[in-house]
PDB file of C-alpha atoms in Angstrom:
ATOM      1  CA  UNK A   1       4.200 -24.275  -2.086  1.00  0.00           C
ATOM      2  CA  UNK A   2       4.001 -24.939   1.706  1.00  0.00           C
ATOM      3  CA  UNK A   3       1.820 -27.649   3.173  1.00  0.00           C
ATOM      4  CA  UNK A   4      -0.238 -27.799   0.000  1.00  0.00           C
ATOM      5  CA  UNK A   5      -0.884 -24.035  -0.115  1.00  0.00           C
ATOM      6  CA  UNK A   6       0.566 -21.859  -2.877  1.00  0.00           C
ATOM      7  CA  UNK A   7       2.114 -18.535  -1.863  1.00  0.00           C
ATOM      8  CA  UNK A   8       3.104 -15.727  -4.247  1.00  0.00           C
ATOM      9  CA  UNK A   9       5.554 -12.954  -3.556  1.00  0.00           C
ATOM     10  CA  UNK A  10       5.375  -9.729  -5.611  1.00  0.00           C
ATOM     11  CA  UNK A  11       8.458  -7.568  -5.918  1.00  0.00           C
ATOM     12  CA  UNK A  12       8.458  -4.032  -7.412  1.00  0.00           C
ATOM     13  CA  UNK A  13      11.801  -2.413  -8.278  1.00  0.00           C
ATOM     14  CA  UNK A  14      13.203   0.353 -10.487  1.00  0.00           C
ATOM     15  CA  UNK A  15      16.136  -0.558 -12.630  1.00  0.00           C
ATOM     16  CA  UNK A  16      19.116   1.659 -11.949  1.00  0.00           C
ATOM     17  CA  UNK A  17      20.462   2.692 -15.328  1.00  0.00           C
ATOM     18  CA  UNK A  18      22.293   5.926 -16.009  1.00  0.00           C
ATOM     19  CA  UNK A  19      25.184   7.663 -17.732  1.00  0.00           C
ATOM     20  CA  UNK A  20      28.057   9.175 -15.815  1.00  0.00           C
ATOM     21  CA  UNK A  21      28.853  12.891 -16.425  1.00  0.00           C
ATOM     22  CA  UNK A  22      30.792  13.633 -19.568  1.00  0.00           C
ATOM     23  CA  UNK A  23      34.235  15.207 -19.359  1.00  0.00           C
ATOM     24  CA  UNK A  24      36.506  15.866 -22.351  1.00  0.00           C
ATOM     25  CA  UNK A  25      39.592  15.151 -20.239  1.00  0.00           C
ATOM     26  CA  UNK A  26      38.373  11.834 -18.900  1.00  0.00           C
ATOM     27  CA  UNK A  27      38.292   8.926 -21.392  1.00  0.00           C
ATOM     28  CA  UNK A  28      36.303   6.885 -18.869  1.00  0.00           C
ATOM     29  CA  UNK A  29      33.538   9.441 -18.507  1.00  0.00           C
ATOM     30  CA  UNK A  30      30.017   9.208 -20.026  1.00  0.00           C
ATOM     31  CA  UNK A  31      29.837   5.547 -19.210  1.00  0.00           C
ATOM     32  CA  UNK A  32      26.574   3.631 -18.814  1.00  0.00           C
ATOM     33  CA  UNK A  33      26.169   2.362 -15.273  1.00  0.00           C
ATOM     34  CA  UNK A  34      23.627  -0.064 -13.826  1.00  0.00           C
ATOM     35  CA  UNK A  35      22.590  -1.159 -10.352  1.00  0.00           C
ATOM     36  CA  UNK A  36      24.072  -4.457  -9.239  1.00  0.00           C
ATOM     37  CA  UNK A  37      20.857  -5.893  -7.823  1.00  0.00           C
ATOM     38  CA  UNK A  38      18.267  -4.319 -10.111  1.00  0.00           C
ATOM     39  CA  UNK A  39      20.139  -5.109 -13.377  1.00  0.00           C
ATOM     40  CA  UNK A  40      20.451  -8.710 -12.175  1.00  0.00           C
ATOM     41  CA  UNK A  41      16.671  -8.836 -11.506  1.00  0.00           C
ATOM     42  CA  UNK A  42      16.078  -7.236 -14.912  1.00  0.00           C
ATOM     43  CA  UNK A  43      18.043 -10.007 -16.582  1.00  0.00           C
ATOM     44  CA  UNK A  44      15.944 -12.659 -14.786  1.00  0.00           C
ATOM     45  CA  UNK A  45      12.679 -10.962 -15.749  1.00  0.00           C
ATOM     46  CA  UNK A  46      13.484 -10.122 -19.409  1.00  0.00           C
ATOM     47  CA  UNK A  47      12.564 -13.574 -20.846  1.00  0.00           C
ATOM     48  CA  UNK A  48       9.057 -13.183 -19.432  1.00  0.00           C
ATOM     49  CA  UNK A  49       8.720  -9.723 -20.965  1.00  0.00           C
ATOM     50  CA  UNK A  50      10.161 -10.284 -24.394  1.00  0.00           C
ATOM     51  CA  UNK A  51       8.397 -11.757 -27.426  1.00  0.00           C
ATOM     52  CA  UNK A  52      10.882 -14.602 -27.775  1.00  0.00           C
ATOM     53  CA  UNK A  53       8.714 -17.635 -27.111  1.00  0.00           C
ATOM     54  CA  UNK A  54      11.780 -19.936 -27.019  1.00  0.00           C
ATOM     55  CA  UNK A  55      13.411 -17.908 -24.264  1.00  0.00           C
ATOM     56  CA  UNK A  56      10.207 -17.779 -22.307  1.00  0.00           C
ATOM     57  CA  UNK A  57       9.696 -21.575 -22.680  1.00  0.00           C
ATOM     58  CA  UNK A  58      13.246 -22.305 -21.508  1.00  0.00           C
ATOM     59  CA  UNK A  59      12.802 -20.045 -18.464  1.00  0.00           C
ATOM     60  CA  UNK A  60       9.459 -21.705 -17.649  1.00  0.00           C
ATOM     61  CA  UNK A  61      11.126 -25.131 -17.701  1.00  0.00           C
ATOM     62  CA  UNK A  62      14.069 -24.007 -15.562  1.00  0.00           C
ATOM     63  CA  UNK A  63      12.717 -21.101 -13.447  1.00  0.00           C
ATOM     64  CA  UNK A  64      15.220 -18.730 -11.882  1.00  0.00           C
ATOM     65  CA  UNK A  65      15.924 -18.944  -8.195  1.00  0.00           C
ATOM     66  CA  UNK A  66      16.410 -15.860  -6.088  1.00  0.00           C
ATOM     67  CA  UNK A  67      17.625 -15.734  -2.519  1.00  0.00           C
ATOM     68  CA  UNK A  68      15.842 -13.196  -0.365  1.00  0.00           C
ATOM     69  CA  UNK A  69      16.573 -12.033   3.138  1.00  0.00           C
ATOM     70  CA  UNK A  70      13.424 -10.514   4.712  1.00  0.00           C
ATOM     71  CA  UNK A  71      13.874  -7.769   7.251  1.00  0.00           C
ATOM     72  CA  UNK A  72      10.951  -7.799   9.680  1.00  0.00           C
ATOM     73  CA  UNK A  73       9.407  -4.508  10.682  1.00  0.00           C
ATOM     74  CA  UNK A  74       7.589  -3.781  13.924  1.00  0.00           C
ATOM     75  CA  UNK A  75       6.222  -0.426  12.892  1.00  0.00           C
ATOM     76  CA  UNK A  76       5.213  -0.573   9.201  1.00  0.00           C
ATOM     77  CA  UNK A  77       2.176  -2.808   9.578  1.00  0.00           C
ATOM     78  CA  UNK A  78      -1.577  -2.480   9.668  1.00  0.00           C
ATOM     79  CA  UNK A  79      -3.347  -1.263  12.844  1.00  0.00           C
ATOM     80  CA  UNK A  80      -4.946  -4.072  14.857  1.00  0.00           C
ATOM     81  CA  UNK A  81      -8.308  -2.206  14.840  1.00  0.00           C
ATOM     82  CA  UNK A  82     -10.175  -2.935  11.559  1.00  0.00           C
ATOM     83  CA  UNK A  83     -12.155   0.268  11.893  1.00  0.00           C
ATOM     84  CA  UNK A  84      -9.061   2.572  11.746  1.00  0.00           C
ATOM     85  CA  UNK A  85      -9.074   4.561   8.508  1.00  0.00           C
ATOM     86  CA  UNK A  86      -5.876   4.496   6.436  1.00  0.00           C
ATOM     87  CA  UNK A  87      -4.083   7.051   4.324  1.00  0.00           C
ATOM     88  CA  UNK A  88      -1.543   5.173   2.125  1.00  0.00           C
ATOM     89  CA  UNK A  89       0.995   7.316   0.235  1.00  0.00           C
ATOM     90  CA  UNK A  90       3.265   5.311  -2.086  1.00  0.00           C
ATOM     91  CA  UNK A  91       4.587   6.926  -5.303  1.00  0.00           C
ATOM     92  CA  UNK A  92       6.574   4.679  -7.655  1.00  0.00           C
ATOM     93  CA  UNK A  93       7.666   1.396  -6.208  1.00  0.00           C
ATOM     94  CA  UNK A  94       6.571   2.725  -2.777  1.00  0.00           C
ATOM     95  CA  UNK A  95       3.138   1.363  -3.562  1.00  0.00           C
ATOM     96  CA  UNK A  96       4.390  -2.264  -3.322  1.00  0.00           C
ATOM     97  CA  UNK A  97       3.833  -2.845   0.450  1.00  0.00           C
ATOM     98  CA  UNK A  98       0.394  -1.278   0.202  1.00  0.00           C
ATOM     99  CA  UNK A  99      -0.723  -4.057  -2.118  1.00  0.00           C
ATOM    100  CA  UNK A 100      -0.068  -6.317   0.836  1.00  0.00           C
ATOM    101  CA  UNK A 101      -1.986  -4.005   3.156  1.00  0.00           C
ATOM    102  CA  UNK A 102      -4.967  -3.987   0.816  1.00  0.00           C
ATOM    103  CA  UNK A 103      -4.900  -7.779   0.328  1.00  0.00           C
ATOM    104  CA  UNK A 104      -4.747  -8.234   4.071  1.00  0.00           C
ATOM    105  CA  UNK A 105      -7.696  -5.871   4.640  1.00  0.00           C
ATOM    106  CA  UNK A 106      -9.672  -7.730   1.972  1.00  0.00           C
ATOM    107  CA  UNK A 107      -9.057 -10.981   3.780  1.00  0.00           C
ATOM    108  CA  UNK A 108     -10.172  -9.417   7.072  1.00  0.00           C
ATOM    109  CA  UNK A 109     -13.380  -8.129   5.539  1.00  0.00           C
ATOM    110  CA  UNK A 110     -14.074 -11.443   3.867  1.00  0.00           C
ATOM    111  CA  UNK A 111     -13.752 -13.154   7.242  1.00  0.00           C
ATOM    112  CA  UNK A 112     -16.594 -11.020   8.614  1.00  0.00           C
ATOM    113  CA  UNK A 113     -19.097 -13.306   6.854  1.00  0.00           C
ATOM    114  CA  UNK A 114     -17.099 -16.520   7.242  1.00  0.00           C
ATOM    115  CA  UNK A 115     -18.924 -19.534   8.717  1.00  0.00           C
ATOM    116  CA  UNK A 116     -15.949 -21.824   8.643  1.00  0.00           C
ATOM    117  CA  UNK A 117     -15.369 -21.583  12.442  1.00  0.00           C
ATOM    118  CA  UNK A 118     -19.020 -22.305  13.094  1.00  0.00           C
ATOM    119  CA  UNK A 119     -18.945 -25.327  10.838  1.00  0.00           C
ATOM    120  CA  UNK A 120     -15.856 -26.640  12.607  1.00  0.00           C
ATOM    121  CA  UNK A 121     -17.651 -26.180  15.907  1.00  0.00           C
ATOM    122  CA  UNK A 122     -20.603 -28.187  14.532  1.00  0.00           C
ATOM    123  CA  UNK A 123     -18.355 -30.995  13.332  1.00  0.00           C
ATOM    124  CA  UNK A 124     -16.761 -31.133  16.793  1.00  0.00           C
ATOM    125  CA  UNK A 125     -20.147 -32.099  18.303  1.00  0.00           C
ATOM    126  CA  UNK A 126     -20.264 -35.305  16.222  1.00  0.00           C
ATOM    127  CA  UNK A 127     -18.891 -38.381  17.931  1.00  0.00           C
ATOM    128  CA  UNK A 128     -19.636 -40.997  15.271  1.00  0.00           C
ATOM    129  CA  UNK A 129     -17.090 -43.348  13.800  1.00  0.00           C
ATOM    130  CA  UNK A 130     -17.457 -42.247  10.182  1.00  0.00           C
ATOM    131  CA  UNK A 131     -17.058 -39.082   8.140  1.00  0.00           C
ATOM    132  CA  UNK A 132     -20.019 -37.004   7.140  1.00  0.00           C
ATOM    133  CA  UNK A 133     -20.491 -35.239   3.839  1.00  0.00           C
ATOM    134  CA  UNK A 134     -20.070 -31.457   4.214  1.00  0.00           C
ATOM    135  CA  UNK A 135     -23.651 -30.925   2.997  1.00  0.00           C
ATOM    136  CA  UNK A 136     -24.942 -32.874   5.986  1.00  0.00           C
ATOM    137  CA  UNK A 137     -23.406 -30.253   8.253  1.00  0.00           C
ATOM    138  CA  UNK A 138     -24.661 -27.201   6.360  1.00  0.00           C
ATOM    139  CA  UNK A 139     -24.767 -24.209   8.705  1.00  0.00           C
ATOM    140  CA  UNK A 140     -26.954 -21.159   7.944  1.00  0.00           C
ATOM    141  CA  UNK A 141     -26.033 -17.641   8.850  1.00  0.00           C
ATOM    142  CA  UNK A 142     -28.592 -17.598  11.643  1.00  0.00           C
ATOM    143  CA  UNK A 143     -27.345 -20.882  13.048  1.00  0.00           C
ATOM    144  CA  UNK A 144     -23.733 -19.697  12.866  1.00  0.00           C
ATOM    145  CA  UNK A 145     -24.389 -16.816  15.249  1.00  0.00           C
ATOM    146  CA  UNK A 146     -23.201 -17.636  18.710  1.00  0.00           C
ATOM    147  CA  UNK A 147     -21.151 -20.718  17.784  1.00  0.00           C
ATOM    148  CA  UNK A 148     -18.004 -18.750  17.713  1.00  0.00           C
ATOM    149  CA  UNK A 149     -17.378 -15.546  19.682  1.00  0.00           C
ATOM    150  CA  UNK A 150     -14.615 -14.427  17.364  1.00  0.00           C
ATOM    151  CA  UNK A 151     -16.853 -14.680  14.292  1.00  0.00           C
ATOM    152  CA  UNK A 152     -19.628 -12.720  16.032  1.00  0.00           C
ATOM    153  CA  UNK A 153     -17.227 -10.055  17.116  1.00  0.00           C
ATOM    154  CA  UNK A 154     -15.716  -9.686  13.625  1.00  0.00           C
ATOM    155  CA  UNK A 155     -19.126  -9.379  12.097  1.00  0.00           C
ATOM    156  CA  UNK A 156     -19.829  -6.306  14.240  1.00  0.00           C
ATOM    157  CA  UNK A 157     -16.584  -4.655  13.202  1.00  0.00           C
ATOM    158  CA  UNK A 158     -16.796  -1.634  10.876  1.00  0.00           C
ATOM    159  CA  UNK A 159     -13.869  -1.369   8.518  1.00  0.00           C
ATOM    160  CA  UNK A 160     -12.350   2.057   8.115  1.00  0.00           C
ATOM    161  CA  UNK A 161     -12.025   3.856   4.834  1.00  0.00           C
ATOM    162  CA  UNK A 162      -8.777   3.737   2.873  1.00  0.00           C
ATOM    163  CA  UNK A 163      -7.405   6.553   0.658  1.00  0.00           C
ATOM    164  CA  UNK A 164      -4.528   5.689  -1.604  1.00  0.00           C
ATOM    165  CA  UNK A 165      -2.090   8.181  -3.200  1.00  0.00           C
ATOM    166  CA  UNK A 166       0.157   7.066  -6.073  1.00  0.00           C
ATOM    167  CA  UNK A 167       2.479   8.931  -8.391  1.00  0.00           C
ATOM    168  CA  UNK A 168       4.733   8.173 -11.317  1.00  0.00           C
ATOM    169  CA  UNK A 169       6.185   9.902 -14.368  1.00  0.00           C
ATOM    170  CA  UNK A 170       4.108   8.554 -17.235  1.00  0.00           C
ATOM    171  CA  UNK A 171       0.537   7.220 -17.099  1.00  0.00           C
ATOM    172  CA  UNK A 172       1.129   4.688 -19.909  1.00  0.00           C
ATOM    173  CA  UNK A 173       4.635   3.564 -18.875  1.00  0.00           C
ATOM    174  CA  UNK A 174       5.091   3.176 -15.133  1.00  0.00           C
ATOM    175  CA  UNK A 175       1.625   3.199 -13.516  1.00  0.00           C
ATOM    176  CA  UNK A 176       2.344   0.248 -11.228  1.00  0.00           C
ATOM    177  CA  UNK A 177      -0.534  -2.061 -10.148  1.00  0.00           C
ATOM    178  CA  UNK A 178      -3.182   0.038 -11.902  1.00  0.00           C
ATOM    179  CA  UNK A 179      -5.517  -2.910 -12.455  1.00  0.00           C
ATOM    180  CA  UNK A 180      -5.011  -4.320  -8.961  1.00  0.00           C
ATOM    181  CA  UNK A 181      -5.870  -0.951  -7.353  1.00  0.00           C
ATOM    182  CA  UNK A 182      -8.962  -0.600  -9.550  1.00  0.00           C
ATOM    183  CA  UNK A 183     -10.111  -4.024  -8.416  1.00  0.00           C
ATOM    184  CA  UNK A 184      -9.725  -2.945  -4.796  1.00  0.00           C
ATOM    185  CA  UNK A 185     -11.769   0.151  -5.534  1.00  0.00           C
ATOM    186  CA  UNK A 186     -14.498  -1.976  -7.163  1.00  0.00           C
ATOM    187  CA  UNK A 187     -14.627  -4.181  -4.136  1.00  0.00           C
ATOM    188  CA  UNK A 188     -14.906  -1.176  -1.845  1.00  0.00           C
ATOM    189  CA  UNK A 189     -11.584  -1.814  -0.137  1.00  0.00           C
ATOM    190  CA  UNK A 190     -10.050   1.492  -1.473  1.00  0.00           C
ATOM    191  CA  UNK A 191     -12.415   4.441  -0.883  1.00  0.00           C
ATOM    192  CA  UNK A 192     -10.507   7.060  -2.867  1.00  0.00           C
ATOM    193  CA  UNK A 193      -7.584   6.722  -5.256  1.00  0.00           C
ATOM    194  CA  UNK A 194      -5.491   9.776  -6.162  1.00  0.00           C
ATOM    195  CA  UNK A 195      -2.940   9.519  -8.971  1.00  0.00           C
ATOM    196  CA  UNK A 196      -0.342  12.049  -9.991  1.00  0.00           C
ATOM    197  CA  UNK A 197       1.762  12.038 -13.159  1.00  0.00           C
ATOM    198  CA  UNK A 198       4.789  14.301 -13.365  1.00  0.00           C
ATOM    199  CA  UNK A 199       5.914  13.962 -16.995  1.00  0.00           C
ATOM    200  CA  UNK A 200       2.749  13.868 -19.072  1.00  0.00           C
ATOM    201  CA  UNK A 201       3.224  15.859 -22.278  1.00  0.00           C
ATOM    202  CA  UNK A 202       1.446  19.207 -22.264  1.00  0.00           C
ATOM    203  CA  UNK A 203       0.341  18.928 -18.637  1.00  0.00           C
ATOM    204  CA  UNK A 204       1.521  20.512 -15.402  1.00  0.00           C
ATOM    205  CA  UNK A 205       3.846  18.406 -13.308  1.00  0.00           C
ATOM    206  CA  UNK A 206       1.735  16.705 -10.671  1.00  0.00           C
ATOM    207  CA  UNK A 207       3.057  14.967  -7.559  1.00  0.00           C
ATOM    208  CA  UNK A 208       1.071  13.390  -4.729  1.00  0.00           C
ATOM    209  CA  UNK A 209       1.735  16.397  -2.508  1.00  0.00           C
ATOM    210  CA  UNK A 210       0.542  18.701  -5.352  1.00  0.00           C
ATOM    211  CA  UNK A 211      -2.857  16.910  -5.357  1.00  0.00           C
ATOM    212  CA  UNK A 212      -3.119  17.282  -1.595  1.00  0.00           C
ATOM    213  CA  UNK A 213      -2.500  21.041  -1.750  1.00  0.00           C
ATOM    214  CA  UNK A 214      -4.299  22.017  -4.951  1.00  0.00           C
ATOM    215  CA  UNK A 215      -7.341  19.734  -4.803  1.00  0.00           C
ATOM    216  CA  UNK A 216      -9.512  21.447  -2.138  1.00  0.00           C
ATOM    217  CA  UNK A 217     -11.776  18.443  -1.661  1.00  0.00           C
ATOM    218  CA  UNK A 218      -8.806  16.121  -1.315  1.00  0.00           C
ATOM    219  CA  UNK A 219      -7.039  18.369   1.197  1.00  0.00           C
ATOM    220  CA  UNK A 220     -10.171  18.812   3.296  1.00  0.00           C
ATOM    221  CA  UNK A 221     -10.887  15.093   3.304  1.00  0.00           C
ATOM    222  CA  UNK A 222      -7.279  14.345   4.298  1.00  0.00           C
ATOM    223  CA  UNK A 223      -7.418  16.676   7.304  1.00  0.00           C
ATOM    224  CA  UNK A 224     -10.833  15.289   8.313  1.00  0.00           C
ATOM    225  CA  UNK A 225      -9.531  11.707   8.161  1.00  0.00           C
ATOM    226  CA  UNK A 226      -6.451  12.569  10.213  1.00  0.00           C
ATOM    227  CA  UNK A 227      -8.012  14.829  12.904  1.00  0.00           C
ATOM    228  CA  UNK A 228     -11.595  13.577  13.232  1.00  0.00           C
ATOM    229  CA  UNK A 229     -11.484   9.959  12.077  1.00  0.00           C
ATOM    230  CA  UNK A 230      -8.042   9.374  13.640  1.00  0.00           C
ATOM    231  CA  UNK A 231      -6.686   7.783  10.489  1.00  0.00           C
ATOM    232  CA  UNK A 232      -3.217   6.213  10.361  1.00  0.00           C
ATOM    233  CA  UNK A 233      -0.867   7.651   7.711  1.00  0.00           C
ATOM    234  CA  UNK A 234       1.751   5.495   5.916  1.00  0.00           C
ATOM    235  CA  UNK A 235       4.412   6.914   3.551  1.00  0.00           C
ATOM    236  CA  UNK A 236       6.637   4.673   1.519  1.00  0.00           C
ATOM    237  CA  UNK A 237       9.142   5.517  -1.231  1.00  0.00           C
ATOM    238  CA  UNK A 238      11.822   8.032  -2.021  1.00  0.00           C
ATOM    239  CA  UNK A 239      13.280   9.715   1.023  1.00  0.00           C
ATOM    240  CA  UNK A 240      15.331  12.380  -0.803  1.00  0.00           C
ATOM    241  CA  UNK A 241      12.401  14.622  -1.716  1.00  0.00           C
ATOM    242  CA  UNK A 242       9.028  12.839  -1.679  1.00  0.00           C
ATOM    243  CA  UNK A 243       9.000  11.872   1.994  1.00  0.00           C
ATOM    244  CA  UNK A 244       9.976  15.383   3.130  1.00  0.00           C
ATOM    245  CA  UNK A 245       7.592  17.146   0.698  1.00  0.00           C
ATOM    246  CA  UNK A 246       4.603  14.986   1.620  1.00  0.00           C
ATOM    247  CA  UNK A 247       5.153  15.631   5.338  1.00  0.00           C
ATOM    248  CA  UNK A 248       5.454  19.338   4.666  1.00  0.00           C
ATOM    249  CA  UNK A 249       2.201  19.251   2.624  1.00  0.00           C
ATOM    250  CA  UNK A 250       0.286  17.472   5.350  1.00  0.00           C
ATOM    251  CA  UNK A 251       1.665  19.861   7.982  1.00  0.00           C
ATOM    252  CA  UNK A 252       0.612  22.816   5.849  1.00  0.00           C
ATOM    253  CA  UNK A 253      -2.889  21.479   5.440  1.00  0.00           C
ATOM    254  CA  UNK A 254      -3.213  20.861   9.200  1.00  0.00           C
ATOM    255  CA  UNK A 255      -1.970  24.427   9.859  1.00  0.00           C
ATOM    256  CA  UNK A 256      -4.475  25.965   7.504  1.00  0.00           C
ATOM    257  CA  UNK A 257      -7.571  23.823   8.020  1.00  0.00           C
ATOM    258  CA  UNK A 258      -7.284  22.783  11.692  1.00  0.00           C
ATOM    259  CA  UNK A 259      -5.214  25.310  13.508  1.00  0.00           C
ATOM    260  CA  UNK A 260      -5.411  28.383  11.218  1.00  0.00           C
ATOM    261  CA  UNK A 261      -8.748  29.661  12.459  1.00  0.00           C
ATOM    262  CA  UNK A 262      -7.626  30.051  16.103  1.00  0.00           C
ATOM    263  CA  UNK A 263      -3.992  31.026  15.593  1.00  0.00           C
ATOM    264  CA  UNK A 264      -1.736  33.168  13.433  1.00  0.00           C
ATOM    265  CA  UNK A 265       0.241  31.518  10.658  1.00  0.00           C
ATOM    266  CA  UNK A 266       3.427  30.914  12.709  1.00  0.00           C
ATOM    267  CA  UNK A 267       1.596  29.452  15.729  1.00  0.00           C
ATOM    268  CA  UNK A 268      -0.641  27.334  13.476  1.00  0.00           C
ATOM    269  CA  UNK A 269       2.458  25.865  11.803  1.00  0.00           C
ATOM    270  CA  UNK A 270       4.068  25.081  15.127  1.00  0.00           C
ATOM    271  CA  UNK A 271       0.873  23.336  16.315  1.00  0.00           C
ATOM    272  CA  UNK A 272       0.655  21.405  13.052  1.00  0.00           C
ATOM    273  CA  UNK A 273       4.310  20.245  13.347  1.00  0.00           C
ATOM    274  CA  UNK A 274       3.688  19.140  16.947  1.00  0.00           C
ATOM    275  CA  UNK A 275       0.514  17.299  15.884  1.00  0.00           C
ATOM    276  CA  UNK A 276       2.464  15.287  13.234  1.00  0.00           C
ATOM    277  CA  UNK A 277       5.214  14.556  15.707  1.00  0.00           C
ATOM    278  CA  UNK A 278       2.631  13.293  18.192  1.00  0.00           C
ATOM    279  CA  UNK A 279       1.159  11.071  15.453  1.00  0.00           C
ATOM    280  CA  UNK A 280       4.635   9.615  14.893  1.00  0.00           C
ATOM    281  CA  UNK A 281       5.148   8.942  18.575  1.00  0.00           C
ATOM    282  CA  UNK A 282       1.787   7.179  18.816  1.00  0.00           C
ATOM    283  CA  UNK A 283       2.354   5.093  15.680  1.00  0.00           C
ATOM    284  CA  UNK A 284      -0.222   6.867  13.494  1.00  0.00           C
ATOM    285  CA  UNK A 285       2.309   8.429  11.187  1.00  0.00           C
ATOM    286  CA  UNK A 286       4.740   5.806   9.838  1.00  0.00           C
ATOM    287  CA  UNK A 287       7.385   6.120   7.208  1.00  0.00           C
ATOM    288  CA  UNK A 288       9.391   3.566   5.202  1.00  0.00           C
ATOM    289  CA  UNK A 289      11.603   5.677   2.948  1.00  0.00           C
ATOM    290  CA  UNK A 290      14.958   5.239   1.306  1.00  0.00           C
ATOM    291  CA  UNK A 291      17.471   7.432  -0.459  1.00  0.00           C
TER     292      UNK A 291
END
């Protein structure tokens, strides 16, 4: 709590937990290993997730304290123009920063109809020696126009569409922030939500890049947003495979749907690669990936 306002920080993490390779000549092989940071966080969270009411009560009385060290980023942030469409690609825990993006966009859109600045302007014209009840300074929408240039400007802003890509292994196990994303869809913040599940029993393995390439409507919309609507693309998550594969999928779609009609396959691919590189240089294609 800062200055009377309550702030909440959400953290998404995958617990590192694995067995080392087994070797008959090594008595220390086949050991269970865990991540230093993620296992520690798991221990802190477990009382809230278990059915032990006593443990949960004790934790509530003495909440755990975690030291964090934020690392500011100058690139991985929303465009200043509210009308810029967004393509957010965040499989697994990579979706975490996009919850912040969507919350920020929701606040921006909510401010379009805000009359708070106009009310403050009205209060500033009063020079009496006593406080007035807020109802006595009620400002209608028509009266609010013109009292604050920033409010009038924001009201005329058109907010761009947002397409969100998410992927995980199991629909019922690790579909992170499912309810939150659905709420953003209901509010109209998220225009399209594409979800891929790679380990569903009896179903083909699906990844976010698979949806882009196999779903014709999705692929065409993606190219249209990037090339015609000048959308900004953000990729967050695993850098070993996902980051590379998604970039290759987008490059392939651009080669086929934008440059393929005027060029042969090789030339179209070269143009698509250069187009993505230009997007990166201009800040329209941003990655936050890790290995």
